[in-house]
Amino acid sequence: MNAAPDHLSGVEQSGATDDSLQHVHEHLLHHKPEKPHGYSATPLLLLGLMCTVVFFGSIYLAHYSARFDPLAYNENAKPSSGKIEPPVVTPAMLGRRVYNNTCITCHQTNGQGLAGVYPPLAGSDWAQGSEERIIRIVLHGLNGPLTVSGKEISSAMAPLGTVLKDDQIANALTYVRQEWGNNAPEVKPETVARIRAETASRTQPWTAPELLKLGN
Ligand code: HEC
């Protein structure tokens, strides 16, 4: 028997052949660890995913199924040709509310006021005239004699600047300028804001001659 080279001598001595060693190595390499008992992340994740899908699916159905009512839900319905217009709210419509809450007690529903006590806004040359004047009237009030559409009146209107916000004053005046056959341009909240700032130091109500000096 020939002596084996030194580095093989141990293997030779154990009686292992090349083939059996190969077999042992392959076995070791392919050996997988035992499955852990009781817990594995993958099925839990899948379960969670399915719950989420069912959850959002239910929300979707609740919103869009129309309870499967054939009258409400018709999958064959053609989109209607008529356009659906969003409701339009104009400044004058908003102003009507302010007017009905604040101005109506004196100037009345029909804008006619009360003869000798409250001047009319309908057909009024003041109401349809310079916005510089009427904004000041609502902000700080008006005292003393004035002529409205040719008729003299001497009374007093209380200031409303602390009660009403800029847009409420603007909208109310826009309403007054465009109701009862009146026809004058809209009053913008920015204009009220500007005049409020310019007249911030004003504590007394205005008088008609003062306002008439303002021009247009
Ligand atoms: C408490 C009663 C009263 C209320 C409320 C009132 N006014 Fe007046 N208003 C008067 C009186 C009175 C005058 C005239 C004052 C004078 O004779 O100096 C007047 C004058 C006016 C004028 C100028 C004159 C005219 O007839 O065109 C306008 C414009 C006006 N008011 C608008 C309004 C608006 C808008 C409101 C609501 C935001 C309002 N008023 C709320 C009593 C009132």
PDB file of C-alpha atoms and ligand atoms in Angstrom:
ATOM      1  CA  MET A   1       0.000   0.000   0.000  1.00  0.00           C
ATOM      2  CA  ASN A   2       1.418   3.382  -1.080  1.00  0.00           C
ATOM      3  CA  ALA A   3       1.761   6.085   1.523  1.00  0.00           C
ATOM      4  CA  ALA A   4      -0.857   8.810   0.978  1.00  0.00           C
ATOM      5  CA  PRO A   5       0.216  12.484   0.730  1.00  0.00           C
ATOM      6  CA  ASP A   6       0.334  14.122   4.155  1.00  0.00           C
ATOM      7  CA  HIS A   7      -2.741  16.359   3.837  1.00  0.00           C
ATOM      8  CA  LEU A   8      -5.019  13.476   2.923  1.00  0.00           C
ATOM      9  CA  SER A   9      -3.737  11.084   5.473  1.00  0.00           C
ATOM     10  CA  GLY A  10      -6.386  11.904   8.148  1.00  0.00           C
ATOM     11  CA  VAL A  11      -9.263  11.459   5.687  1.00  0.00           C
ATOM     12  CA  GLU A  12      -7.801   8.297   4.370  1.00  0.00           C
ATOM     13  CA  GLN A  13      -7.471   7.034   7.841  1.00  0.00           C
ATOM     14  CA  SER A  14     -11.149   7.693   8.626  1.00  0.00           C
ATOM     15  CA  GLY A  15     -11.974   5.513   5.671  1.00  0.00           C
ATOM     16  CA  ALA A  16     -14.068   8.195   3.921  1.00  0.00           C
ATOM     17  CA  THR A  17     -14.127   8.237   0.161  1.00  0.00           C
ATOM     18  CA  ASP A  18     -14.432  11.340  -2.022  1.00  0.00           C
ATOM     19  CA  ASP A  19     -17.994  10.435  -2.866  1.00  0.00           C
ATOM     20  CA  SER A  20     -19.184   9.996   0.665  1.00  0.00           C
ATOM     21  CA  LEU A  21     -17.584  13.328   1.705  1.00  0.00           C
ATOM     22  CA  GLN A  22     -19.361  15.079  -1.134  1.00  0.00           C
ATOM     23  CA  HIS A  23     -22.605  13.522   0.002  1.00  0.00           C
ATOM     24  CA  VAL A  24     -22.149  14.731   3.559  1.00  0.00           C
ATOM     25  CA  HIS A  25     -21.390  18.293   2.392  1.00  0.00           C
ATOM     26  CA  GLU A  26     -24.397  18.439   0.125  1.00  0.00           C
ATOM     27  CA  HIS A  27     -26.575  17.229   2.911  1.00  0.00           C
ATOM     28  CA  LEU A  28     -25.241  19.888   5.266  1.00  0.00           C
ATOM     29  CA  LEU A  29     -25.657  22.675   2.709  1.00  0.00           C
ATOM     30  CA  HIS A  30     -29.276  21.809   1.929  1.00  0.00           C
ATOM     31  CA  HIS A  31     -30.304  21.296   5.434  1.00  0.00           C
ATOM     32  CA  LYS A  32     -32.798  23.976   6.378  1.00  0.00           C
ATOM     33  CA  PRO A  33     -33.485  25.135   9.917  1.00  0.00           C
ATOM     34  CA  GLU A  34     -36.626  23.754  11.532  1.00  0.00           C
ATOM     35  CA  LYS A  35     -39.744  25.904  11.027  1.00  0.00           C
ATOM     36  CA  PRO A  36     -40.432  28.007  14.088  1.00  0.00           C
ATOM     37  CA  HIS A  37     -43.568  26.954  15.948  1.00  0.00           C
ATOM     38  CA  GLY A  38     -46.627  29.142  16.519  1.00  0.00           C
ATOM     39  CA  TYR A  39     -45.608  32.421  14.895  1.00  0.00           C
ATOM     40  CA  SER A  40     -44.879  33.533  11.359  1.00  0.00           C
ATOM     41  CA  ALA A  41     -45.114  37.093  10.074  1.00  0.00           C
ATOM     42  CA  THR A  42     -46.327  36.349   6.553  1.00  0.00           C
ATOM     43  CA  PRO A  43     -49.863  35.018   7.215  1.00  0.00           C
ATOM     44  CA  LEU A  44     -50.464  37.794   9.748  1.00  0.00           C
ATOM     45  CA  LEU A  45     -49.487  40.415   7.177  1.00  0.00           C
ATOM     46  CA  LEU A  46     -51.801  38.833   4.610  1.00  0.00           C
ATOM     47  CA  LEU A  47     -54.627  38.779   7.110  1.00  0.00           C
ATOM     48  CA  GLY A  48     -54.022  42.445   7.902  1.00  0.00           C
ATOM     49  CA  LEU A  49     -53.995  43.289   4.196  1.00  0.00           C
ATOM     50  CA  MET A  50     -57.282  41.491   3.630  1.00  0.00           C
ATOM     51  CA  CYS A  51     -58.893  43.245   6.574  1.00  0.00           C
ATOM     52  CA  THR A  52     -57.773  46.584   5.147  1.00  0.00           C
ATOM     53  CA  VAL A  53     -59.202  45.743   1.729  1.00  0.00           C
ATOM     54  CA  VAL A  54     -62.525  44.661   3.252  1.00  0.00           C
ATOM     55  CA  PHE A  55     -62.589  47.766   5.427  1.00  0.00           C
ATOM     56  CA  PHE A  56     -62.076  50.243   2.603  1.00  0.00           C
ATOM     57  CA  GLY A  57     -64.272  48.188   0.318  1.00  0.00           C
ATOM     58  CA  SER A  58     -67.132  48.538   2.792  1.00  0.00           C
ATOM     59  CA  ILE A  59     -66.605  52.267   3.037  1.00  0.00           C
ATOM     60  CA  TYR A  60     -66.647  52.515  -0.744  1.00  0.00           C
ATOM     61  CA  LEU A  61     -69.845  50.483  -0.982  1.00  0.00           C
ATOM     62  CA  ALA A  62     -71.507  52.447   1.784  1.00  0.00           C
ATOM     63  CA  HIS A  63     -70.772  55.621  -0.127  1.00  0.00           C
ATOM     64  CA  TYR A  64     -71.434  54.679  -3.708  1.00  0.00           C
ATOM     65  CA  SER A  65     -73.764  51.696  -3.807  1.00  0.00           C
ATOM     66  CA  ALA A  66     -76.872  53.805  -3.180  1.00  0.00           C
ATOM     67  CA  ARG A  67     -78.009  50.764  -1.153  1.00  0.00           C
ATOM     68  CA  PHE A  68     -78.252  48.892  -4.453  1.00  0.00           C
ATOM     69  CA  ASP A  69     -81.537  50.642  -5.043  1.00  0.00           C
ATOM     70  CA  PRO A  70     -82.268  50.320  -8.779  1.00  0.00           C
ATOM     71  CA  LEU A  71     -83.913  53.725  -8.768  1.00  0.00           C
ATOM     72  CA  ALA A  72     -80.878  55.402  -7.277  1.00  0.00           C
ATOM     73  CA  TYR A  73     -78.183  53.319  -8.878  1.00  0.00           C
ATOM     74  CA  ASN A  74     -78.305  52.615 -12.554  1.00  0.00           C
ATOM     75  CA  GLU A  75     -75.060  51.409 -14.070  1.00  0.00           C
ATOM     76  CA  ASN A  76     -76.445  51.920 -17.574  1.00  0.00           C
ATOM     77  CA  ALA A  77     -77.445  55.519 -17.034  1.00  0.00           C
ATOM     78  CA  LYS A  78     -76.137  57.951 -19.627  1.00  0.00           C
ATOM     79  CA  PRO A  79     -74.513  61.087 -18.289  1.00  0.00           C
ATOM     80  CA  SER A  80     -77.138  63.799 -18.460  1.00  0.00           C
ATOM     81  CA  SER A  81     -76.561  66.407 -21.119  1.00  0.00           C
ATOM     82  CA  GLY A  82     -77.841  69.335 -19.058  1.00  0.00           C
ATOM     83  CA  LYS A  83     -75.061  71.015 -17.135  1.00  0.00           C
ATOM     84  CA  ILE A  84     -75.535  71.297 -13.399  1.00  0.00           C
ATOM     85  CA  GLU A  85     -74.844  74.881 -12.462  1.00  0.00           C
ATOM     86  CA  PRO A  86     -73.547  75.522  -8.964  1.00  0.00           C
ATOM     87  CA  PRO A  87     -75.863  77.838  -7.034  1.00  0.00           C
ATOM     88  CA  VAL A  88     -74.763  81.436  -7.426  1.00  0.00           C
ATOM     89  CA  VAL A  89     -74.757  83.623  -4.351  1.00  0.00           C
ATOM     90  CA  THR A  90     -74.409  87.271  -5.272  1.00  0.00           C
ATOM     91  CA  PRO A  91     -73.241  90.045  -2.938  1.00  0.00           C
ATOM     92  CA  ALA A  92     -76.740  91.530  -3.201  1.00  0.00           C
ATOM     93  CA  MET A  93     -78.255  88.252  -1.951  1.00  0.00           C
ATOM     94  CA  LEU A  94     -75.920  88.302   1.049  1.00  0.00           C
ATOM     95  CA  GLY A  95     -76.724  91.979   1.508  1.00  0.00           C
ATOM     96  CA  ARG A  96     -80.456  91.262   1.652  1.00  0.00           C
ATOM     97  CA  ARG A  97     -79.864  89.292   4.845  1.00  0.00           C
ATOM     98  CA  VAL A  98     -77.908  92.132   6.443  1.00  0.00           C
ATOM     99  CA  TYR A  99     -80.587  94.585   5.365  1.00  0.00           C
ATOM    100  CA  ASN A 100     -83.354  92.404   6.804  1.00  0.00           C
ATOM    101  CA  ASN A 101     -81.485  92.077  10.091  1.00  0.00           C
ATOM    102  CA  THR A 102     -80.249  95.616  10.518  1.00  0.00           C
ATOM    103  CA  CYS A 103     -81.699  98.260   8.225  1.00  0.00           C
ATOM    104  CA  ILE A 104     -85.255  97.086   7.695  1.00  0.00           C
ATOM    105  CA  THR A 105     -86.657  98.403  11.001  1.00  0.00           C
ATOM    106  CA  CYS A 106     -86.136 101.954   9.804  1.00  0.00           C
ATOM    107  CA  HIS A 107     -85.951 101.886   6.014  1.00  0.00           C
ATOM    108  CA  GLN A 108     -88.725  99.238   5.738  1.00  0.00           C
ATOM    109  CA  THR A 109     -89.178  96.167   3.517  1.00  0.00           C
ATOM    110  CA  ASN A 110     -90.044  98.201   0.444  1.00  0.00           C
ATOM    111  CA  GLY A 111     -87.172 100.628   1.042  1.00  0.00           C
ATOM    112  CA  GLN A 112     -89.647 103.509   1.390  1.00  0.00           C
ATOM    113  CA  GLY A 113     -88.720 104.441   4.969  1.00  0.00           C
ATOM    114  CA  LEU A 114     -91.313 106.296   7.027  1.00  0.00           C
ATOM    115  CA  ALA A 115     -92.385 109.733   5.866  1.00  0.00           C
ATOM    116  CA  GLY A 116     -90.705 112.440   7.929  1.00  0.00           C
ATOM    117  CA  VAL A 117     -88.834 109.962  10.171  1.00  0.00           C
ATOM    118  CA  TYR A 118     -86.794 107.557   8.058  1.00  0.00           C
ATOM    119  CA  PRO A 119     -85.799 108.565   4.537  1.00  0.00           C
ATOM    120  CA  PRO A 120     -86.501 106.259   1.570  1.00  0.00           C
ATOM    121  CA  LEU A 121     -83.722 104.212  -0.026  1.00  0.00           C
ATOM    122  CA  ALA A 122     -85.824 103.205  -3.032  1.00  0.00           C
ATOM    123  CA  GLY A 123     -85.207 105.779  -5.733  1.00  0.00           C
ATOM    124  CA  SER A 124     -82.882 107.695  -3.378  1.00  0.00           C
ATOM    125  CA  ASP A 125     -80.235 109.852  -5.038  1.00  0.00           C
ATOM    126  CA  TRP A 126     -78.063 109.311  -1.939  1.00  0.00           C
ATOM    127  CA  ALA A 127     -78.314 105.518  -1.980  1.00  0.00           C
ATOM    128  CA  GLN A 128     -77.484 105.407  -5.694  1.00  0.00           C
ATOM    129  CA  GLY A 129     -74.930 108.202  -5.514  1.00  0.00           C
ATOM    130  CA  SER A 130     -71.347 108.360  -4.260  1.00  0.00           C
ATOM    131  CA  GLU A 131     -70.297 105.259  -2.329  1.00  0.00           C
ATOM    132  CA  GLU A 132     -67.880 107.504  -0.406  1.00  0.00           C
ATOM    133  CA  ARG A 133     -70.881 109.079   1.324  1.00  0.00           C
ATOM    134  CA  ILE A 134     -73.123 106.109   2.060  1.00  0.00           C
ATOM    135  CA  ILE A 135     -70.259 103.987   3.412  1.00  0.00           C
ATOM    136  CA  ARG A 136     -69.491 106.810   5.857  1.00  0.00           C
ATOM    137  CA  ILE A 137     -73.183 107.050   6.799  1.00  0.00           C
ATOM    138  CA  VAL A 138     -73.330 103.349   7.718  1.00  0.00           C
ATOM    139  CA  LEU A 139     -69.939 103.434   9.503  1.00  0.00           C
ATOM    140  CA  HIS A 140     -70.500 106.505  11.663  1.00  0.00           C
ATOM    141  CA  GLY A 141     -74.159 107.491  11.326  1.00  0.00           C
ATOM    142  CA  LEU A 142     -75.809 110.655  10.005  1.00  0.00           C
ATOM    143  CA  ASN A 143     -77.351 113.610  11.824  1.00  0.00           C
ATOM    144  CA  GLY A 144     -79.421 116.603  10.887  1.00  0.00           C
ATOM    145  CA  PRO A 145     -81.196 117.881   7.831  1.00  0.00           C
ATOM    146  CA  LEU A 146     -80.751 116.392   4.404  1.00  0.00           C
ATOM    147  CA  THR A 147     -82.663 116.266   1.163  1.00  0.00           C
ATOM    148  CA  VAL A 148     -83.427 112.819  -0.260  1.00  0.00           C
ATOM    149  CA  SER A 149     -84.826 112.747  -3.776  1.00  0.00           C
ATOM    150  CA  GLY A 150     -86.088 116.307  -3.391  1.00  0.00           C
ATOM    151  CA  LYS A 151     -87.709 115.790   0.033  1.00  0.00           C
ATOM    152  CA  GLU A 152     -86.294 117.326   3.206  1.00  0.00           C
ATOM    153  CA  ILE A 153     -85.834 115.274   6.341  1.00  0.00           C
ATOM    154  CA  SER A 154     -84.056 115.989   9.599  1.00  0.00           C
ATOM    155  CA  SER A 155     -83.482 112.952  11.712  1.00  0.00           C
ATOM    156  CA  ALA A 156     -80.603 110.758  12.887  1.00  0.00           C
ATOM    157  CA  MET A 157     -79.180 107.410  11.856  1.00  0.00           C
ATOM    158  CA  ALA A 158     -77.064 105.563  14.435  1.00  0.00           C
ATOM    159  CA  PRO A 159     -73.521 104.421  13.559  1.00  0.00           C
ATOM    160  CA  LEU A 160     -73.274 100.744  12.579  1.00  0.00           C
ATOM    161  CA  GLY A 161     -69.519 100.491  12.016  1.00  0.00           C
ATOM    162  CA  THR A 162     -68.914  98.537  15.181  1.00  0.00           C
ATOM    163  CA  VAL A 163     -71.873  96.211  14.572  1.00  0.00           C
ATOM    164  CA  LEU A 164     -71.197  95.325  10.933  1.00  0.00           C
ATOM    165  CA  LYS A 165     -68.076  94.017   9.224  1.00  0.00           C
ATOM    166  CA  ASP A 166     -66.696  95.478   5.995  1.00  0.00           C
ATOM    167  CA  ASP A 167     -68.245  92.816   3.762  1.00  0.00           C
ATOM    168  CA  GLN A 168     -71.615  93.088   5.503  1.00  0.00           C
ATOM    169  CA  ILE A 169     -71.685  96.856   4.952  1.00  0.00           C
ATOM    170  CA  ALA A 170     -70.584  96.446   1.330  1.00  0.00           C
ATOM    171  CA  ASN A 171     -73.175  93.749   0.630  1.00  0.00           C
ATOM    172  CA  ALA A 172     -76.000  95.631   2.371  1.00  0.00           C
ATOM    173  CA  LEU A 173     -75.235  98.754   0.343  1.00  0.00           C
ATOM    174  CA  THR A 174     -74.968  96.710  -2.866  1.00  0.00           C
ATOM    175  CA  TYR A 175     -78.409  95.276  -2.105  1.00  0.00           C
ATOM    176  CA  VAL A 176     -79.815  98.747  -1.429  1.00  0.00           C
ATOM    177  CA  ARG A 177     -78.291 100.039  -4.685  1.00  0.00           C
ATOM    178  CA  GLN A 178     -79.801  97.237  -6.779  1.00  0.00           C
ATOM    179  CA  GLU A 179     -83.212  96.600  -5.190  1.00  0.00           C
ATOM    180  CA  TRP A 180     -86.621  98.295  -5.703  1.00  0.00           C
ATOM    181  CA  GLY A 181     -85.637  99.471  -9.171  1.00  0.00           C
ATOM    182  CA  ASN A 182     -82.444 101.097  -7.906  1.00  0.00           C
ATOM    183  CA  ASN A 183     -79.545 100.764 -10.272  1.00  0.00           C
ATOM    184  CA  ALA A 184     -76.036 101.603  -9.084  1.00  0.00           C
ATOM    185  CA  PRO A 185     -72.741  99.698  -9.077  1.00  0.00           C
ATOM    186  CA  GLU A 186     -71.758  97.189  -6.414  1.00  0.00           C
ATOM    187  CA  VAL A 187     -69.918  98.377  -3.288  1.00  0.00           C
ATOM    188  CA  LYS A 188     -66.755  96.357  -2.621  1.00  0.00           C
ATOM    189  CA  PRO A 189     -65.610  95.284   0.863  1.00  0.00           C
ATOM    190  CA  GLU A 190     -62.157  96.705   0.036  1.00  0.00           C
ATOM    191  CA  THR A 191     -63.663 100.158  -0.396  1.00  0.00           C
ATOM    192  CA  VAL A 192     -65.370  99.894   2.992  1.00  0.00           C
ATOM    193  CA  ALA A 193     -62.079  98.739   4.543  1.00  0.00           C
ATOM    194  CA  ARG A 194     -60.236 101.694   3.011  1.00  0.00           C
ATOM    195  CA  ILE A 195     -62.793 104.252   4.190  1.00  0.00           C
ATOM    196  CA  ARG A 196     -62.969 102.643   7.633  1.00  0.00           C
ATOM    197  CA  ALA A 197     -59.191 103.081   7.936  1.00  0.00           C
ATOM    198  CA  GLU A 198     -59.249 106.650   6.585  1.00  0.00           C
ATOM    199  CA  THR A 199     -61.985 107.721   9.031  1.00  0.00           C
ATOM    200  CA  ALA A 200     -60.739 105.743  12.046  1.00  0.00           C
ATOM    201  CA  SER A 201     -60.505 108.881  14.208  1.00  0.00           C
ATOM    202  CA  ARG A 202     -64.141 109.872  13.504  1.00  0.00           C
ATOM    203  CA  THR A 203     -66.319 109.758  16.623  1.00  0.00           C
ATOM    204  CA  GLN A 204     -69.286 111.946  15.593  1.00  0.00           C
ATOM    205  CA  PRO A 205     -72.008 111.114  13.051  1.00  0.00           C
ATOM    206  CA  TRP A 206     -71.677 112.908   9.721  1.00  0.00           C
ATOM    207  CA  THR A 207     -73.804 115.787   8.517  1.00  0.00           C
ATOM    208  CA  ALA A 208     -75.161 116.045   5.003  1.00  0.00           C
ATOM    209  CA  PRO A 209     -73.139 119.194   4.079  1.00  0.00           C
ATOM    210  CA  GLU A 210     -69.921 117.470   5.202  1.00  0.00           C
ATOM    211  CA  LEU A 211     -70.620 114.457   3.031  1.00  0.00           C
ATOM    212  CA  LEU A 212     -71.681 116.528   0.031  1.00  0.00           C
ATOM    213  CA  LYS A 213     -68.260 118.175   0.096  1.00  0.00           C
ATOM    214  CA  LEU A 214     -66.653 114.776  -0.586  1.00  0.00           C
ATOM    215  CA  GLY A 215     -67.675 114.806  -4.227  1.00  0.00           C
ATOM    216  CA  ASN A 216     -67.865 111.504  -6.010  1.00  0.00           C
TER     217      ASN A 216
HETATM  218  C1  HEC B   1     -82.391 103.346  13.510  1.00  0.00           C
HETATM  219  C2  HEC B   1     -82.927 103.583  12.155  1.00  0.00           C
HETATM  220  C3  HEC B   1     -82.015 103.313  11.013  1.00  0.00           C
HETATM  221  C4  HEC B   1     -81.333 102.178  10.715  1.00  0.00           C
HETATM  222  C5  HEC B   1     -81.265 100.886  11.514  1.00  0.00           C
HETATM  223  C6  HEC B   1     -80.651 102.431   9.475  1.00  0.00           C
HETATM  224  N1  HEC B   1     -80.909 103.682   9.037  1.00  0.00           N
HETATM  225 FE1  HEC B   1     -80.202 104.532   7.368  1.00  0.00          FE
HETATM  226  N2  HEC B   1     -81.020 106.302   7.891  1.00  0.00           N
HETATM  227  C7  HEC B   1     -81.841 106.519   8.989  1.00  0.00           C
HETATM  228  C8  HEC B   1     -82.161 107.899   9.094  1.00  0.00           C
HETATM  229  C9  HEC B   1     -83.045 108.542  10.153  1.00  0.00           C
HETATM  230  C10 HEC B   1     -81.494 108.542   8.039  1.00  0.00           C
HETATM  231  C11 HEC B   1     -81.474 110.053   7.754  1.00  0.00           C
HETATM  232  C12 HEC B   1     -80.621 110.748   8.823  1.00  0.00           C
HETATM  233  C13 HEC B   1     -80.781 112.267   8.831  1.00  0.00           C
HETATM  234  O1  HEC B   1     -81.898 112.681   8.660  1.00  0.00           O
HETATM  235  O2  HEC B   1     -79.764 112.937   9.004  1.00  0.00           O
HETATM  236  C14 HEC B   1     -80.824 107.502   7.288  1.00  0.00           C
HETATM  237  C15 HEC B   1     -80.100 107.700   6.114  1.00  0.00           C
HETATM  238  C16 HEC B   1     -79.606 106.700   5.316  1.00  0.00           C
HETATM  239  C17 HEC B   1     -79.063 106.889   3.986  1.00  0.00           C
HETATM  240  C18 HEC B   1     -78.941 108.186   3.204  1.00  0.00           C
HETATM  241  C19 HEC B   1     -80.292 108.767   2.879  1.00  0.00           C
HETATM  242  C20 HEC B   1     -81.125 107.940   1.935  1.00  0.00           C
HETATM  243  O3  HEC B   1     -82.317 107.776   2.248  1.00  0.00           O
HETATM  244  O4  HEC B   1     -80.634 107.439   0.908  1.00  0.00           O
HETATM  245  C21 HEC B   1     -78.679 105.665   3.553  1.00  0.00           C
HETATM  246  C22 HEC B   1     -78.054 105.326   2.212  1.00  0.00           C
HETATM  247  C23 HEC B   1     -78.951 104.713   4.602  1.00  0.00           C
HETATM  248  N3  HEC B   1     -79.534 105.381   5.662  1.00  0.00           N
HETATM  249  C24 HEC B   1     -78.672 103.368   4.532  1.00  0.00           C
HETATM  250  C25 HEC B   1     -78.843 102.492   5.598  1.00  0.00           C
HETATM  251  C26 HEC B   1     -78.410 101.107   5.587  1.00  0.00           C
HETATM  252  C27 HEC B   1     -77.727 100.409   4.411  1.00  0.00           C
HETATM  253  C28 HEC B   1     -78.716 100.598   6.797  1.00  0.00           C
HETATM  254  C29 HEC B   1     -78.415  99.209   7.306  1.00  0.00           C
HETATM  255  C30 HEC B   1     -77.042  98.762   7.223  1.00  0.00           C
HETATM  256  C31 HEC B   1     -79.366 101.647   7.568  1.00  0.00           C
HETATM  257  N4  HEC B   1     -79.422 102.759   6.803  1.00  0.00           N
HETATM  258  C32 HEC B   1     -79.853 101.485   8.834  1.00  0.00           C
HETATM  259  C33 HEC B   1     -82.239 105.547   9.875  1.00  0.00           C
HETATM  260  C34 HEC B   1     -81.744 104.266   9.947  1.00  0.00           C
END
